[in-house]
Amino acid sequence: MFVVLLLSLCACISQQEKTIGIVTYHSYDTELRDSAMAALQRVYGFRVVHLYDTSLPKHSFIKVKSPRYRADKLIKHLNSTKPDCIDHVLGLTAKDISTTKKDAFGKTKKPVSRYEDFGIFGLGYRPGASCIVSSYRLGIGGKRSKLIQRVQKVCVHEIGHNLGLKHCPNTACVMTSAVEKLSTVDNAQLKLCAECAAQIN
């Protein structure tokens, strides 16, 4: 049934139309999902569709400091299951996700105990076909409206990486580096600066 639904979806998508597919995990919050989809469509002008809701793959689970899911493994899984008719896939989860943060020389940042399994908002490779965003840390110290805005910004940011965009020095641009701070996400606007937009177009 699942395969039939995906085939039906692909049949309806124009080959000329860029499409972002959303995969949600563990009955993800539909308001957050829909707001993220609307933001992606507005910023990039792509078609955005919800593919399905599923469970996080067990092989991505890790418990070093706390229960988390490895973002790199989730991206790899999203890549392997991406339908051919979808250009990019974004995974949305409310579970905590992590990665290993590296320095300029490719070594784990110090202190290793902090950065070997580091909790993050999202991860997207540049360029790439898939990315993952977690709302686990985005609700800290804010109202519901703030959480929605943060999820929207991080989703637009990670898809931006998939499209080839680097971190932007303009702190008002949605592609600015979060540098591990929610305040940076809050201060950025939900749009690309002129320079980043020009690279996409």
mmCIF file of C-alpha atoms in Angstrom:
data_model
loop_
_atom_site.group_PDB
_atom_site.id
_atom_site.type_symbol
_atom_site.label_atom_id
_atom_site.label_comp_id
_atom_site.label_asym_id
_atom_site.label_seq_id
_atom_site.Cartn_x
_atom_site.Cartn_y
_atom_site.Cartn_z
ATOM 1 C CA MET A 1 0.000 0.000 0.000
ATOM 2 C CA PHE A 2 2.835 2.372 0.936
ATOM 3 C CA VAL A 3 4.640 1.752 -2.366
ATOM 4 C CA VAL A 4 1.406 2.290 -4.314
ATOM 5 C CA LEU A 5 0.892 5.661 -2.607
ATOM 6 C CA LEU A 6 4.418 6.797 -3.487
ATOM 7 C CA LEU A 7 4.024 5.681 -7.103
ATOM 8 C CA SER A 8 0.732 7.551 -7.298
ATOM 9 C CA LEU A 9 2.385 10.662 -5.874
ATOM 10 C CA CYS A 10 5.261 10.471 -8.347
ATOM 11 C CA ALA A 11 2.831 10.141 -11.244
ATOM 12 C CA CYS A 12 1.269 13.462 -10.246
ATOM 13 C CA ILE A 13 4.538 15.387 -10.018
ATOM 14 C CA SER A 14 5.800 17.231 -13.057
ATOM 15 C CA GLN A 15 9.384 16.361 -14.000
ATOM 16 C CA GLN A 16 10.079 20.087 -14.445
ATOM 17 C CA GLU A 17 8.860 20.922 -10.943
ATOM 18 C CA LYS A 18 11.412 20.793 -8.121
ATOM 19 C CA THR A 19 9.942 18.895 -5.187
ATOM 20 C CA ILE A 20 10.825 18.588 -1.510
ATOM 21 C CA GLY A 21 9.400 15.557 0.266
ATOM 22 C CA ILE A 22 8.777 15.615 4.011
ATOM 23 C CA VAL A 23 9.174 12.461 6.092
ATOM 24 C CA THR A 24 7.893 12.720 9.668
ATOM 25 C CA TYR A 25 8.670 10.417 12.554
ATOM 26 C CA HIS A 26 6.533 9.062 15.398
ATOM 27 C CA SER A 27 3.284 10.936 14.601
ATOM 28 C CA TYR A 28 5.083 14.266 14.364
ATOM 29 C CA ASP A 29 3.169 17.436 15.249
ATOM 30 C CA THR A 30 1.067 18.290 12.183
ATOM 31 C CA GLU A 31 1.039 22.043 12.857
ATOM 32 C CA LEU A 32 4.832 22.146 12.960
ATOM 33 C CA ARG A 33 5.010 19.998 9.828
ATOM 34 C CA ASP A 34 2.541 22.124 7.877
ATOM 35 C CA SER A 35 4.198 25.392 8.924
ATOM 36 C CA ALA A 36 7.596 24.053 7.840
ATOM 37 C CA MET A 37 6.167 22.954 4.491
ATOM 38 C CA ALA A 38 4.621 26.390 3.939
ATOM 39 C CA ALA A 39 7.921 28.132 4.762
ATOM 40 C CA LEU A 40 9.901 25.927 2.374
ATOM 41 C CA GLN A 41 7.441 26.562 -0.441
ATOM 42 C CA ARG A 42 7.461 30.305 0.205
ATOM 43 C CA VAL A 43 11.256 30.706 0.383
ATOM 44 C CA TYR A 44 12.292 28.343 -2.429
ATOM 45 C CA GLY A 45 9.205 28.202 -4.626
ATOM 46 C CA PHE A 46 9.383 24.402 -4.791
ATOM 47 C CA ARG A 47 6.505 22.008 -4.495
ATOM 48 C CA VAL A 48 6.494 20.519 -0.960
ATOM 49 C CA VAL A 49 4.679 17.261 -0.167
ATOM 50 C CA HIS A 50 4.333 15.104 2.919
ATOM 51 C CA LEU A 51 5.506 11.611 1.985
ATOM 52 C CA TYR A 52 4.703 9.563 5.098
ATOM 53 C CA ASP A 53 5.081 9.225 8.876
ATOM 54 C CA THR A 54 7.206 6.379 10.219
ATOM 55 C CA SER A 55 9.449 5.265 13.081
ATOM 56 C CA LEU A 56 13.055 6.357 13.436
ATOM 57 C CA PRO A 57 15.397 3.596 12.241
ATOM 58 C CA LYS A 58 16.740 1.653 15.220
ATOM 59 C CA HIS A 59 20.298 1.591 13.888
ATOM 60 C CA SER A 60 20.503 5.390 14.280
ATOM 61 C CA PHE A 61 19.923 5.256 18.061
ATOM 62 C CA ILE A 62 22.833 6.047 20.371
ATOM 63 C CA LYS A 63 23.186 6.563 24.100
ATOM 64 C CA VAL A 64 26.482 8.191 25.016
ATOM 65 C CA LYS A 65 25.354 11.020 27.291
ATOM 66 C CA SER A 66 21.596 10.764 26.716
ATOM 67 C CA PRO A 67 19.227 8.928 24.340
ATOM 68 C CA ARG A 68 19.702 10.407 20.864
ATOM 69 C CA TYR A 69 19.601 9.542 17.177
ATOM 70 C CA ARG A 70 22.619 10.110 14.959
ATOM 71 C CA ALA A 71 21.818 12.716 12.318
ATOM 72 C CA ASP A 72 24.299 11.317 9.787
ATOM 73 C CA LYS A 73 22.677 7.884 9.914
ATOM 74 C CA LEU A 74 19.214 9.396 9.531
ATOM 75 C CA ILE A 75 20.343 11.338 6.447
ATOM 76 C CA LYS A 76 21.881 8.202 4.972
ATOM 77 C CA HIS A 77 18.600 6.331 5.529
ATOM 78 C CA LEU A 78 16.571 9.165 3.970
ATOM 79 C CA ASN A 79 18.888 9.131 0.949
ATOM 80 C CA SER A 80 18.473 5.377 0.499
ATOM 81 C CA THR A 81 14.663 5.553 0.599
ATOM 82 C CA LYS A 82 14.161 8.776 -1.404
ATOM 83 C CA PRO A 83 11.764 8.297 -4.342
ATOM 84 C CA ASP A 84 13.314 9.197 -7.721
ATOM 85 C CA CYS A 85 10.606 11.780 -8.354
ATOM 86 C CA ILE A 86 11.592 13.760 -5.226
ATOM 87 C CA ASP A 87 14.557 16.141 -5.448
ATOM 88 C CA HIS A 88 15.193 16.555 -1.717
ATOM 89 C CA VAL A 89 13.853 14.878 1.424
ATOM 90 C CA LEU A 90 13.641 16.547 4.816
ATOM 91 C CA GLY A 91 13.073 14.446 7.929
ATOM 92 C CA LEU A 92 11.225 15.942 10.906
ATOM 93 C CA THR A 93 11.474 14.499 14.402
ATOM 94 C CA ALA A 94 10.752 15.567 17.970
ATOM 95 C CA LYS A 95 13.524 13.275 19.251
ATOM 96 C CA ASP A 96 16.982 14.566 20.104
ATOM 97 C CA ILE A 97 19.551 14.211 17.307
ATOM 98 C CA SER A 98 23.323 14.500 17.385
ATOM 99 C CA THR A 99 26.492 14.627 15.349
ATOM 100 C CA THR A 100 30.242 14.793 15.913
ATOM 101 C CA LYS A 101 31.494 18.354 15.534
ATOM 102 C CA LYS A 102 34.844 18.673 13.760
ATOM 103 C CA ASP A 103 37.476 21.403 13.742
ATOM 104 C CA ALA A 104 39.172 22.891 10.671
ATOM 105 C CA PHE A 105 41.553 19.914 10.555
ATOM 106 C CA GLY A 106 38.791 17.297 10.540
ATOM 107 C CA LYS A 107 39.363 16.232 14.132
ATOM 108 C CA THR A 108 36.705 16.158 16.847
ATOM 109 C CA LYS A 109 36.462 19.563 18.492
ATOM 110 C CA LYS A 110 37.637 19.899 22.078
ATOM 111 C CA PRO A 111 36.529 19.050 24.619
ATOM 112 C CA VAL A 112 35.856 15.684 22.981
ATOM 113 C CA SER A 113 33.423 14.757 25.754
ATOM 114 C CA ARG A 114 31.176 17.626 24.599
ATOM 115 C CA TYR A 115 31.531 17.406 20.834
ATOM 116 C CA GLU A 116 31.823 13.679 20.073
ATOM 117 C CA ASP A 117 28.064 13.278 20.446
ATOM 118 C CA PHE A 118 26.719 16.804 20.217
ATOM 119 C CA GLY A 119 23.005 17.599 20.272
ATOM 120 C CA ILE A 120 21.902 19.735 17.298
ATOM 121 C CA PHE A 121 18.890 21.476 15.750
ATOM 122 C CA GLY A 122 19.403 19.987 12.310
ATOM 123 C CA LEU A 123 21.903 18.725 9.770
ATOM 124 C CA GLY A 124 22.139 19.003 6.012
ATOM 125 C CA TYR A 125 25.105 18.283 3.757
ATOM 126 C CA ARG A 126 26.235 20.735 1.081
ATOM 127 C CA PRO A 127 25.180 19.787 -1.508
ATOM 128 C CA GLY A 128 22.902 16.897 -0.654
ATOM 129 C CA ALA A 129 19.642 15.120 -1.300
ATOM 130 C CA SER A 130 18.407 14.878 2.284
ATOM 131 C CA CYS A 131 18.528 16.611 5.644
ATOM 132 C CA ILE A 132 17.123 16.129 9.139
ATOM 133 C CA VAL A 133 15.609 18.626 11.605
ATOM 134 C CA SER A 134 14.695 18.073 15.243
ATOM 135 C CA SER A 135 12.338 20.271 17.262
ATOM 136 C CA TYR A 136 13.627 18.708 20.515
ATOM 137 C CA ARG A 137 15.832 21.704 21.415
ATOM 138 C CA LEU A 138 13.857 24.380 19.591
ATOM 139 C CA GLY A 139 11.083 24.762 22.168
ATOM 140 C CA ILE A 140 13.418 25.816 24.979
ATOM 141 C CA GLY A 141 12.582 29.181 26.515
ATOM 142 C CA GLY A 142 9.899 30.173 24.071
ATOM 143 C CA LYS A 143 6.181 30.192 23.356
ATOM 144 C CA ARG A 144 4.473 27.965 20.800
ATOM 145 C CA SER A 145 4.749 30.688 18.155
ATOM 146 C CA LYS A 146 8.503 30.873 18.754
ATOM 147 C CA LEU A 147 8.848 27.112 18.336
ATOM 148 C CA ILE A 148 6.987 27.241 15.015
ATOM 149 C CA GLN A 149 9.257 30.026 13.727
ATOM 150 C CA ARG A 150 12.388 28.171 14.812
ATOM 151 C CA VAL A 151 11.335 24.946 13.098
ATOM 152 C CA GLN A 152 10.573 26.894 9.916
ATOM 153 C CA LYS A 153 13.966 28.632 9.954
ATOM 154 C CA VAL A 154 15.985 25.484 10.634
ATOM 155 C CA CYS A 155 14.150 23.580 7.881
ATOM 156 C CA VAL A 156 14.804 26.369 5.362
ATOM 157 C CA HIS A 157 18.439 26.524 6.541
ATOM 158 C CA GLU A 158 19.138 22.798 6.119
ATOM 159 C CA ILE A 159 17.479 22.605 2.689
ATOM 160 C CA GLY A 160 19.626 25.608 1.787
ATOM 161 C CA HIS A 161 22.705 23.497 2.508
ATOM 162 C CA ASN A 162 21.298 20.700 0.326
ATOM 163 C CA LEU A 163 20.972 23.268 -2.456
ATOM 164 C CA GLY A 164 24.647 24.193 -2.090
ATOM 165 C CA LEU A 165 24.501 27.245 0.168
ATOM 166 C CA LYS A 166 27.243 27.821 2.747
ATOM 167 C CA HIS A 167 26.767 29.532 6.081
ATOM 168 C CA CYS A 168 26.187 33.221 5.459
ATOM 169 C CA PRO A 169 28.054 36.025 7.306
ATOM 170 C CA ASN A 170 24.851 38.109 7.221
ATOM 171 C CA THR A 171 23.293 37.437 10.642
ATOM 172 C CA ALA A 172 19.850 38.433 9.341
ATOM 173 C CA CYS A 173 19.978 35.712 6.653
ATOM 174 C CA VAL A 174 18.361 32.372 7.416
ATOM 175 C CA MET A 175 21.633 30.750 6.292
ATOM 176 C CA THR A 176 23.649 32.303 9.127
ATOM 177 C CA SER A 177 25.358 29.751 11.372
ATOM 178 C CA ALA A 178 23.399 29.058 14.553
ATOM 179 C CA VAL A 179 26.709 28.651 16.445
ATOM 180 C CA GLU A 180 24.909 26.470 18.979
ATOM 181 C CA LYS A 181 22.584 29.283 20.095
ATOM 182 C CA LEU A 182 18.800 29.651 19.894
ATOM 183 C CA SER A 183 19.257 33.436 19.999
ATOM 184 C CA THR A 184 21.008 33.257 16.602
ATOM 185 C CA VAL A 185 18.048 31.361 15.136
ATOM 186 C CA ASP A 186 15.634 33.892 16.652
ATOM 187 C CA ASN A 187 17.553 36.891 15.279
ATOM 188 C CA ALA A 188 17.697 35.551 11.711
ATOM 189 C CA GLN A 189 14.867 36.344 9.309
ATOM 190 C CA LEU A 190 12.816 33.650 7.604
ATOM 191 C CA LYS A 191 14.309 34.447 4.214
ATOM 192 C CA LEU A 192 17.518 34.336 2.219
ATOM 193 C CA CYS A 193 19.612 37.459 1.876
ATOM 194 C CA ALA A 194 20.036 38.822 -1.661
ATOM 195 C CA GLU A 195 23.433 37.154 -2.077
ATOM 196 C CA CYS A 196 22.202 33.675 -1.061
ATOM 197 C CA ALA A 197 19.022 34.023 -3.104
ATOM 198 C CA ALA A 198 21.109 34.890 -6.166
ATOM 199 C CA GLN A 199 23.107 31.659 -5.756
ATOM 200 C CA ILE A 200 19.895 29.599 -5.759
ATOM 201 C CA ASN A 201 18.422 31.393 -8.762
#
